[in-house]
Coordinates of C-alpha atoms in Angstrom, one line a residue:
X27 CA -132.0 -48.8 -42.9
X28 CA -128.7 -50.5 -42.4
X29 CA -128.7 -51.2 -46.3
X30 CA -128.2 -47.6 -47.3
X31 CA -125.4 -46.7 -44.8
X32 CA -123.2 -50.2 -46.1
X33 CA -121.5 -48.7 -49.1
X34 CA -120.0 -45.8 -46.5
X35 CA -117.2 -48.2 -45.1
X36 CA -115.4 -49.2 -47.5
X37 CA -115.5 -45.8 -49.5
X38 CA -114.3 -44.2 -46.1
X39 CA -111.6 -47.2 -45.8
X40 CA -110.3 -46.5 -49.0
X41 CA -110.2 -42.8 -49.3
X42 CA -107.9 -43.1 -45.9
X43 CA -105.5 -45.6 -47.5
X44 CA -105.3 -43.2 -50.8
X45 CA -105.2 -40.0 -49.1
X46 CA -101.1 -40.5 -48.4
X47 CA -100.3 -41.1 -52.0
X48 CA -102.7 -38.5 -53.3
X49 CA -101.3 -35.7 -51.0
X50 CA -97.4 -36.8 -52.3
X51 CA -99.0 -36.5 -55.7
X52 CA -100.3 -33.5 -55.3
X53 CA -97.4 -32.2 -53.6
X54 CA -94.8 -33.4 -56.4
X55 CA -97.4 -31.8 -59.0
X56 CA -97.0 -28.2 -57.4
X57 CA -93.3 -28.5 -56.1
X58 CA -92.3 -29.7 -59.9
X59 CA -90.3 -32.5 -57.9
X60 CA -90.6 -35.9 -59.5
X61 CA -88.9 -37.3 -56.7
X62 CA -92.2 -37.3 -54.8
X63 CA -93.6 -39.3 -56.8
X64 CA -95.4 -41.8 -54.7
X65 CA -93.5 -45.3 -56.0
X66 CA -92.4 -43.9 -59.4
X67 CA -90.4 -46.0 -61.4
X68 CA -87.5 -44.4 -62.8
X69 CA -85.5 -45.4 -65.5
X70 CA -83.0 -43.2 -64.4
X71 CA -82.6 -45.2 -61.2
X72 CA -80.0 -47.7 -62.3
X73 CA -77.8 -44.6 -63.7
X74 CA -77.6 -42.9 -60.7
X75 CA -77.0 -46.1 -58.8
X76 CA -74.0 -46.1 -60.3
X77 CA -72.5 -42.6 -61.0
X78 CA -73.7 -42.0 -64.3
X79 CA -71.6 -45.4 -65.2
X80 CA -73.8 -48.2 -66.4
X81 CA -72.3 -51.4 -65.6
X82 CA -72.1 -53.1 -69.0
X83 CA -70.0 -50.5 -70.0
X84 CA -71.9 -49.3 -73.0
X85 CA -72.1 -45.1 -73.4
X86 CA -75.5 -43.6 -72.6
X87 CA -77.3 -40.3 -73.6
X88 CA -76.6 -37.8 -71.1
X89 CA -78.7 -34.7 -71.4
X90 CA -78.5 -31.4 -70.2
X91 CA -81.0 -28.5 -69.4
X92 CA -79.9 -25.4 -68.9
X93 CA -83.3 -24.1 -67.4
X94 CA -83.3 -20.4 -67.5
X95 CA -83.9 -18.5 -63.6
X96 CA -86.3 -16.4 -65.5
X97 CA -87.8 -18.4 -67.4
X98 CA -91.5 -17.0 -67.8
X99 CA -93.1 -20.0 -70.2
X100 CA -96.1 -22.4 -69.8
X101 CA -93.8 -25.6 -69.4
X102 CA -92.2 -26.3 -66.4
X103 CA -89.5 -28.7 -65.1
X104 CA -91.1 -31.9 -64.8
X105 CA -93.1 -31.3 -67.9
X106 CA -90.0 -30.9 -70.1
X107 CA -88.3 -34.2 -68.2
X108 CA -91.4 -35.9 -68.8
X109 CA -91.3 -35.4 -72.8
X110 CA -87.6 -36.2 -72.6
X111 CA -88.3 -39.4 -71.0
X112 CA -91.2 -40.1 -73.2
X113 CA -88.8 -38.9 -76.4
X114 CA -85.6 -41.5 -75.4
X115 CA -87.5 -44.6 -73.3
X116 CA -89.4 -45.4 -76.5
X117 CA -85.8 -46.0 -77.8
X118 CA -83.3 -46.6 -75.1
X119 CA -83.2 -47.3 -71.5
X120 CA -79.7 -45.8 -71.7
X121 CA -80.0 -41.7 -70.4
X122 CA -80.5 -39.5 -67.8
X123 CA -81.8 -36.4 -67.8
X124 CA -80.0 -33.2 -65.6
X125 CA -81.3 -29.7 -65.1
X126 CA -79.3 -27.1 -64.4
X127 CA -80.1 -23.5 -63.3
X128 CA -79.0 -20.9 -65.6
X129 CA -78.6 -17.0 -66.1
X130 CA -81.5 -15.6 -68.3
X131 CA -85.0 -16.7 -69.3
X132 CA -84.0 -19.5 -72.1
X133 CA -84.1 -23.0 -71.7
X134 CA -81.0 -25.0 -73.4
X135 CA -81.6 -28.8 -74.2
X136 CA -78.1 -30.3 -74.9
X137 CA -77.3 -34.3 -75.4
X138 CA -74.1 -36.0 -74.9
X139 CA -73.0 -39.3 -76.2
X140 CA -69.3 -39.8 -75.6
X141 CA -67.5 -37.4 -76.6
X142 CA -70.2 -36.1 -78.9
X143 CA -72.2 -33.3 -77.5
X144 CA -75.5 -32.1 -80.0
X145 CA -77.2 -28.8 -78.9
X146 CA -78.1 -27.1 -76.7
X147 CA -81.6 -26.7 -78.6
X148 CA -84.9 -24.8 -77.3
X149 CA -87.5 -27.2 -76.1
X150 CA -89.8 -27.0 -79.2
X151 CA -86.7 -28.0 -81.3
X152 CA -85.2 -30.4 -79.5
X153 CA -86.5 -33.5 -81.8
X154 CA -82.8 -33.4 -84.1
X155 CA -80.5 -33.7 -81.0
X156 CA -82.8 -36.5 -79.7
X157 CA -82.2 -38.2 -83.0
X158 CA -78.9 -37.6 -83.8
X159 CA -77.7 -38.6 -80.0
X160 CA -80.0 -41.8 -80.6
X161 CA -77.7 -42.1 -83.6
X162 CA -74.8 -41.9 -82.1
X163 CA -75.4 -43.5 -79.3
X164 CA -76.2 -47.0 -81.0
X165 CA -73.3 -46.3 -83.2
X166 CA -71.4 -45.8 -80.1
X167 CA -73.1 -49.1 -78.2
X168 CA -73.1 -51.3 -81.7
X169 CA -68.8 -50.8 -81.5
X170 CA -68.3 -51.7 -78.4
X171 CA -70.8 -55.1 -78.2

């Protein structure tokens, strides 16, 4: 009898440890807050260490989202940072990623590099300003090695 009953501890022992990290998960899911992510890695981290600044000195794609207060559309906030993210780590470490709340029901995806600013574009065409800050951003980065 005590046969059947032996797979219950350990399934119990590790739902407890899992529960914590499952209800943050959950949590940063609904609240579209990617700081609760239970032990994210974020490649923004060593950006906002600093200020923005990275320490080698070499420029880094800034972007800028202009999220609209009435913004009605399927895609929310961490969605949209998630596709950024996606979009620029495949090329660069080199970029953070700022929302900021806006009159209106339009989202604005803008990308600085320097002095060079690209946008603001809607979500769905925001593909050119990733390229041409990529672009100038090695351009940038290639000058100053």
């Amino acid at each position: 009898m005590e046969r059947d009953t032996d797979w219950i501890r350990p399934v119990v022992i590790l739902v407890l440890l899992a529960a914590p990290a499952i209800g943050v998960h959950i949590a940063s899911h609904f609240s579209d807050d990617p700081h609760l992510q239970p032990l994210a890695i974020s490649s923004e981290r060593g950006a906002s260490a600093s200020g923005g600044r990275v320490e080698s000195g070499l420029a880094m794609v800034e972007v800028d989202v202009d999220w609209g207060q009435d913004w009605a559309g399927r895609m929310s906030r961490v969605e949209l940072r998630d596709a950024i993210a996606r979009s620029l780590s495949s090329q660069t470490d080199l970029y953070r990623v700022r929302f900021r709340e806006a009159p209106g029901a339009r989202i604005g995806v803008s990308f600085r590099v320097g002095p060079n600013v690209f946008g603001p574009y809607p979500p769905g065409g925001m593909r050119d300003g990733i390229h041409s800050a990529l672009v100038a951003l090695d351009t940038t980065n290639r000058s100053k090695r």
